[in-house]
Tab-separated table of C-alpha atoms and ligand atoms in Angstrom:
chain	number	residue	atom	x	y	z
A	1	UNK	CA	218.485	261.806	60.831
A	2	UNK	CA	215.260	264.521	60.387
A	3	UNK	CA	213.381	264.927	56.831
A	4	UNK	CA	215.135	263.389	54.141
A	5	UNK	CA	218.698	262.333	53.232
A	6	UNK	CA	220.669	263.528	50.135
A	7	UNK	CA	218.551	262.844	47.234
A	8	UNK	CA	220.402	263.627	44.063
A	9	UNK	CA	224.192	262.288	42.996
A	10	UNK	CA	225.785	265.811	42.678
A	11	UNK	CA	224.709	266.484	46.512
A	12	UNK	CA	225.284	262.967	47.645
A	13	UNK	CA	228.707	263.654	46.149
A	14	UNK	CA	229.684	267.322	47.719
A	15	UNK	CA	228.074	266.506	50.893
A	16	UNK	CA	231.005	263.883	50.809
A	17	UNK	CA	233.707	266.109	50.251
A	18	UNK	CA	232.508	268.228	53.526
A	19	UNK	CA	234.024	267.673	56.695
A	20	UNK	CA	230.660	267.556	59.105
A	21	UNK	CA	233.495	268.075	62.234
A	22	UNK	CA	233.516	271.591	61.123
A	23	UNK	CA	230.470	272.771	59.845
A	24	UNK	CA	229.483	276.386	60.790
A	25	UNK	CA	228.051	276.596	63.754
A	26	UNK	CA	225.915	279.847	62.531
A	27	UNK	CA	225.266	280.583	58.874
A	28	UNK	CA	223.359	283.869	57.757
A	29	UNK	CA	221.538	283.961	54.662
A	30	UNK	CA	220.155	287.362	52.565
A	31	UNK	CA	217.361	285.583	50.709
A	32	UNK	CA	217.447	287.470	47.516
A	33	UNK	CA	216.296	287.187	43.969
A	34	UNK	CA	212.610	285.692	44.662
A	35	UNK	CA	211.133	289.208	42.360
A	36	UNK	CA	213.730	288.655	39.456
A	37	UNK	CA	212.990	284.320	39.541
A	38	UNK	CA	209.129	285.470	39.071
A	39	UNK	CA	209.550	288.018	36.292
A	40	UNK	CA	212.122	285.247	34.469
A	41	UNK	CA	209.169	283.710	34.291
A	42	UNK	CA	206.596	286.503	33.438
A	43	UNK	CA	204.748	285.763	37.153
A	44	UNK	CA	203.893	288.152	39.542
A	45	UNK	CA	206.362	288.624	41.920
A	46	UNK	CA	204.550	286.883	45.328
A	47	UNK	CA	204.786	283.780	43.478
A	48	UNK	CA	208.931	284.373	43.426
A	49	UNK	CA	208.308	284.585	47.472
A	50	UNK	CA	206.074	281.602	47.368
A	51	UNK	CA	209.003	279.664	45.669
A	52	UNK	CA	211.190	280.947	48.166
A	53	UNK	CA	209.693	279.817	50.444
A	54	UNK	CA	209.842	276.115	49.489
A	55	UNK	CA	213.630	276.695	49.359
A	56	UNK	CA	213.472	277.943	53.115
A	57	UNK	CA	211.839	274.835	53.850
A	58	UNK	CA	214.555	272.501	52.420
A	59	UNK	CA	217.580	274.306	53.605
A	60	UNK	CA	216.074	274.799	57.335
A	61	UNK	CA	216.069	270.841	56.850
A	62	UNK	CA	219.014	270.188	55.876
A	63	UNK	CA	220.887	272.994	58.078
A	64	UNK	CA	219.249	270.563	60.697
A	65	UNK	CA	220.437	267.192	59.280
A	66	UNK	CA	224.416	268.210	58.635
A	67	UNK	CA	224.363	269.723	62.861
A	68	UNK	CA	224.156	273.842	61.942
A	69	UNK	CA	223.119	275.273	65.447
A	70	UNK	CA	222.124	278.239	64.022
A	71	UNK	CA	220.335	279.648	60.975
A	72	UNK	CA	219.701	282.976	60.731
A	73	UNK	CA	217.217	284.360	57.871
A	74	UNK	CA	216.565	287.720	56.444
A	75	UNK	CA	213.098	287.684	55.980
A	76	UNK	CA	212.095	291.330	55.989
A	77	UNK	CA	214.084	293.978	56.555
A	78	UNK	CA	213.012	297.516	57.577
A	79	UNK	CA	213.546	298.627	54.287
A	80	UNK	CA	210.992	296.523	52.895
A	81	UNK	CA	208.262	298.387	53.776
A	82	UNK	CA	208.376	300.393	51.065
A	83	UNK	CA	207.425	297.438	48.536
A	84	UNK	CA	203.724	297.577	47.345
A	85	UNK	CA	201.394	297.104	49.729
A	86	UNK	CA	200.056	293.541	47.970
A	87	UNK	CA	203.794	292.493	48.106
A	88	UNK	CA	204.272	293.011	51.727
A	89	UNK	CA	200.814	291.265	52.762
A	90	UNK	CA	202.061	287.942	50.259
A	91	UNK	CA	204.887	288.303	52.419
A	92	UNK	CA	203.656	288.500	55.789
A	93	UNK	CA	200.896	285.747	54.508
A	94	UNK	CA	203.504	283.515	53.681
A	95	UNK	CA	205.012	283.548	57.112
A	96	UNK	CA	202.199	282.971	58.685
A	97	UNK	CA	201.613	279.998	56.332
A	98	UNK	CA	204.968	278.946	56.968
A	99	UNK	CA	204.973	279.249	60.538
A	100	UNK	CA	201.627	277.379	60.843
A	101	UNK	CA	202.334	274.617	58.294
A	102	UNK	CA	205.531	273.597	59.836
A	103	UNK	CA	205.726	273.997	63.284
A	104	UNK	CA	204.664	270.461	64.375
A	105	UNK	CA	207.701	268.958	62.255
A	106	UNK	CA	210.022	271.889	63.142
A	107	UNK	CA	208.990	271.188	66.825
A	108	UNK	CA	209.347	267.035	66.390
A	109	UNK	CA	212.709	267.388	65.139
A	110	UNK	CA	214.189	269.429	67.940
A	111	UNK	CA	214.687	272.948	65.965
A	112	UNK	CA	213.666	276.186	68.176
A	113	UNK	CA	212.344	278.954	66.019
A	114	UNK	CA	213.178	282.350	67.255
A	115	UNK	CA	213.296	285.846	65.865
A	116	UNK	CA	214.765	288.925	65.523
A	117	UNK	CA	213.766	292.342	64.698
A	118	UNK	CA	210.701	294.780	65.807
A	119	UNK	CA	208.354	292.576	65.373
A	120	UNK	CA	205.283	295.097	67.500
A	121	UNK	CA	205.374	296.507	63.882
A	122	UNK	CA	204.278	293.171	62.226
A	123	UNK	CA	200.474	292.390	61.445
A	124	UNK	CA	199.156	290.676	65.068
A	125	UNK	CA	198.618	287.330	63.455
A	126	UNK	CA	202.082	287.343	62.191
A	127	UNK	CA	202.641	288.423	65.734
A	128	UNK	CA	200.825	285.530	67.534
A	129	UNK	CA	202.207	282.904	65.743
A	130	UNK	CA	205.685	284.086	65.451
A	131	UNK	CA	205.493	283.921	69.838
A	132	UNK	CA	203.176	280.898	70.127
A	133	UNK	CA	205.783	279.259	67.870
A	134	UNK	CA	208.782	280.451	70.121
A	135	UNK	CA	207.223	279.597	73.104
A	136	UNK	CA	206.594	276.578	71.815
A	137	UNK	CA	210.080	275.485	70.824
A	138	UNK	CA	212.241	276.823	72.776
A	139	UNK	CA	213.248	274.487	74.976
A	140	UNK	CA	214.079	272.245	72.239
A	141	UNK	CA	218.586	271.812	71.682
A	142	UNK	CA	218.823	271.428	67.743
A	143	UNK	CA	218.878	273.924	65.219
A	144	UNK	CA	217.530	277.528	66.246
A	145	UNK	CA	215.747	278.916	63.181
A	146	UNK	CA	216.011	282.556	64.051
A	147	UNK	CA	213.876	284.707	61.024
A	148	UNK	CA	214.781	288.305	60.537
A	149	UNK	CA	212.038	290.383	60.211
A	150	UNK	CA	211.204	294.016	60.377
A	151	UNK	CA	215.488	293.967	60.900
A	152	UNK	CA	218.117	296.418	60.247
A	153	UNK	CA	221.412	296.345	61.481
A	154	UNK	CA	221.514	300.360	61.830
A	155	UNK	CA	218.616	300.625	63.492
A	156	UNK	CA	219.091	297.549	65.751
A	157	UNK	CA	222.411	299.107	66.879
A	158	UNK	CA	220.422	302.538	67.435
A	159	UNK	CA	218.048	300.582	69.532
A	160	UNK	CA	221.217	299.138	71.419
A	161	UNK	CA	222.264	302.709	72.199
A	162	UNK	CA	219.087	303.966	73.878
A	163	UNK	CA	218.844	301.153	75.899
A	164	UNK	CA	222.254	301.570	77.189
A	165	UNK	CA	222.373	305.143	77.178
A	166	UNK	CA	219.074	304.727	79.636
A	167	UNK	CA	221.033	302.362	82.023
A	168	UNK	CA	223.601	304.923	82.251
A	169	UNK	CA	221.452	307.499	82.782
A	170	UNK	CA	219.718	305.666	85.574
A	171	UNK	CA	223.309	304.887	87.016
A	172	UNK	CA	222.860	300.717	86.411
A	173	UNK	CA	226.008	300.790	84.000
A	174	UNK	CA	229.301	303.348	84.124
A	175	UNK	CA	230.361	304.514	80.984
A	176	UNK	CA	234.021	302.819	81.577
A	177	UNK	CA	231.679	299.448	81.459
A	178	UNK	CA	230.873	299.506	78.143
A	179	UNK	CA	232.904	297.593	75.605
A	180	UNK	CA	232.148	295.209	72.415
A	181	UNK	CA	231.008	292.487	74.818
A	182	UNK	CA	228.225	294.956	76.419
A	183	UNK	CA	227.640	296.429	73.040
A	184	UNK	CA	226.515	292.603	71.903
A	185	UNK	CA	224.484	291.730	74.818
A	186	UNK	CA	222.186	294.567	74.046
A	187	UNK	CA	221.599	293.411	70.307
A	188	UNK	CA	218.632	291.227	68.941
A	189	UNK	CA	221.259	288.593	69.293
A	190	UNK	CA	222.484	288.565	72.376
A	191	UNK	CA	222.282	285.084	72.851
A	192	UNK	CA	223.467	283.961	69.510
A	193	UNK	CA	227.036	283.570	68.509
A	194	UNK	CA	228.133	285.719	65.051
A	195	UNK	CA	227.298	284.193	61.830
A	196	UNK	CA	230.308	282.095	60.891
A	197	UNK	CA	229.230	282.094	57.427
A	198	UNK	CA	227.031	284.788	55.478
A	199	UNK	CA	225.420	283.332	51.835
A	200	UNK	CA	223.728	285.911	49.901
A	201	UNK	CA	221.856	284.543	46.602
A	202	UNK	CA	221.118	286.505	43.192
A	203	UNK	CA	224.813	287.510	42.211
A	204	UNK	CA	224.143	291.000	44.309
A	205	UNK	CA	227.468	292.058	46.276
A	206	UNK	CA	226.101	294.165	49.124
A	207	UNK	CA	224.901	293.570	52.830
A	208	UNK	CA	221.729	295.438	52.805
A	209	UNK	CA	221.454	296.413	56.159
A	210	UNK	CA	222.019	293.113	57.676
A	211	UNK	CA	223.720	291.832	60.687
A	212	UNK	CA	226.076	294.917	60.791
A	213	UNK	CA	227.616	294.395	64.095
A	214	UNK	CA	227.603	290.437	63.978
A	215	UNK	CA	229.648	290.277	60.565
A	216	UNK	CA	232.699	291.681	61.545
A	217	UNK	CA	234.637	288.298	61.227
A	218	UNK	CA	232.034	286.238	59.010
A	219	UNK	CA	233.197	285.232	55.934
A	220	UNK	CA	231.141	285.858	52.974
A	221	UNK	CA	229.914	283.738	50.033
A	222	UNK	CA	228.335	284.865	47.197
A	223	UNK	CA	226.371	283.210	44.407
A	224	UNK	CA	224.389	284.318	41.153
A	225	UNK	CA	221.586	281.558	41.911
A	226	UNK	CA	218.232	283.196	42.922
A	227	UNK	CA	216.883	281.964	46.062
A	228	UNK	CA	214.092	280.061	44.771
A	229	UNK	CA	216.622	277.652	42.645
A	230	UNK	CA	219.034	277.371	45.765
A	231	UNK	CA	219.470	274.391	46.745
A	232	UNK	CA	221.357	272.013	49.280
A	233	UNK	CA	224.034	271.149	46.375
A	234	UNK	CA	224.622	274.709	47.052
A	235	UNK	CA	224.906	275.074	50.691
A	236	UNK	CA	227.267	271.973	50.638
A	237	UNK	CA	229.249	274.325	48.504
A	238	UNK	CA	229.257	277.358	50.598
A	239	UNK	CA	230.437	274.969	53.156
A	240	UNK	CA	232.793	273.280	51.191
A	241	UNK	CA	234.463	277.121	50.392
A	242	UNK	CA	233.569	278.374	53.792
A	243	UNK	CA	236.262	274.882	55.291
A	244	UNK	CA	238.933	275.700	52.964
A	245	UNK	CA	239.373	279.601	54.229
A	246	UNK	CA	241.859	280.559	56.495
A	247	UNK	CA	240.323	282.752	59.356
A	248	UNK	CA	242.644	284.496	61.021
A	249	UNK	CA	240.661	286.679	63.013
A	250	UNK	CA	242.929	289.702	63.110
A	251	UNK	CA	245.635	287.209	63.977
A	252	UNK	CA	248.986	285.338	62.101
A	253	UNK	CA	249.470	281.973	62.208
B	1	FPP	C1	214.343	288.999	48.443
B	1	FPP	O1	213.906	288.845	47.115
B	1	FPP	C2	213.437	288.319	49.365
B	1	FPP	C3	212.695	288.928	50.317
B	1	FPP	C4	212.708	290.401	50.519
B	1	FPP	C5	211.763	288.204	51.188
B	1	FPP	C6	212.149	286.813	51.601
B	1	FPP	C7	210.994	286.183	52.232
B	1	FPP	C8	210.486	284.966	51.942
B	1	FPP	C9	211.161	284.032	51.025
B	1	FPP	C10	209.186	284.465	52.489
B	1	FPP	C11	208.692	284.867	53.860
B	1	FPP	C12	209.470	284.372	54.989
B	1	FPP	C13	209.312	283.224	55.707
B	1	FPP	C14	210.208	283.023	56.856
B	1	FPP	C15	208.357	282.153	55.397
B	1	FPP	P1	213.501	290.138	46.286
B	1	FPP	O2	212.033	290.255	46.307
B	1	FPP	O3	214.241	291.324	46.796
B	1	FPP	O4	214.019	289.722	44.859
B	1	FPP	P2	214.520	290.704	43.699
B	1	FPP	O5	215.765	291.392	44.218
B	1	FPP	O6	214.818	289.773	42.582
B	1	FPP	O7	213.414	291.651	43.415
């Protein structure tokens, strides 16, 4: 087993109770509350992010330990642009940091780090390392670590359009071709199955943009916890929540 096993009795306990046959193969996370954890504690709100992403760190490990394939993080959406300008270089700092500080463990243990989202838009040294880091990994079979950034869902479907509407145009696809499968290959994720499970921290009950196509069958699971105090004790019970659902798929049993 990577990094660390379960280190308090409350996690040792859930992780238990979880059934590691059926873990989801794909969980999606909204990373949210970082700005309101700061101002709890009358800090400026990079140092929320900064928390955050200590949290990243753990759950990316233990995602990896319990046999998640994938885990898909919203990062920075295209929204998010219109933070403060000091907000959105602590942000793009912090990947960088991240990205640099962990890819030699990330890369020991097997995970592949991958994106999604226009990331031509993203300072160059966010850039470079984001690639160097993919090109890196990518051969490696564990985890994929696949960080959202720059993403929407709208505009990622937009995108989708164009490109197909130009291979129509060009006569490479007829329009009696196209169908959900087609529709998919042309997304960020084309090579990803669809989130099996979508956590979003801070008590808000919204989707923000994310993942719009992917979630049509996801189930959802909410929590008040801010993302900085997430913590495995309450991924194990996402998971837990996430075993005992029925999905149906559109279908009866
Ligand atoms: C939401 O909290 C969080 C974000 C918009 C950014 C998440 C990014 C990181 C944790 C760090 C950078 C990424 C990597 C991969 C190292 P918020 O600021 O919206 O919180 P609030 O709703 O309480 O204001």
């Amino acid at each position: 087993m990577f990094f660390k096993n379960a280190n308090n009795l409350l996690e040792k306990e859930l992780l238990k109770e979880i059934d590691l046959d059926k873990i989801p193969k794909h969980i999606a996370i909204i990373m949210d509350g970082n700005g309101r954890w700061a101002k709890k504690r009358n800090l400026p709100r990079s140092f929320g992010h900064k928390a955050g992403v200590e949290t990243i760190r753990e759950i990316v490990k233990v995602c990896s330990n319990i046999g998640v394939k994938y885990l898909t993080l919203y990062a920075f959406s295209t929204e998010n642009w219109k933070r403060p300008a000091d907000e959105v270089n602590a942000l793009m700092n912090l990947l960088v940091e991240y990205l640099k500080g962990e890819l030699e463990e990330l890369h020991k243990n097997n995970v592949i780090i991958n994106y999604i989202g226009d990331i031509s838009m993203l300072p160059d040294i966010c850039q470079r390392e984001l690639i160097n880091s993919n090109i890196k990994t990518k051969k490696n079979t564990g985890l994929m670590l696949n960080l959202a950034l720059n993403y929407g869902g709208r505009n990622e479907i937009v995108r989708a359009i164009k490109n197909i509407a130009k291979e129509v145009y060009n006569k490479n696809i007829e329009i009696d071709k196209i169908d959900e499968n087609l529709i998919s290959n042309y997304l960020y994720t084309s090579n990803i199955p669809d989130p099996d499970l979508l956590i979003r921290t801070s008590g808000e009950l919204r989707i923000s943009n994310f993942l719009l196509w992917q979630i049509a069958y996801t189930e959802l699971w909410f929590t008040d916890v801010y993302w900085p105090d997430f913590k495995p004790y309450h991924l194990y019970k996402a998971i837990k929540d996430y075993q005992s659902r029925d999905r149906r798929f559109g279908n009866v049993k």
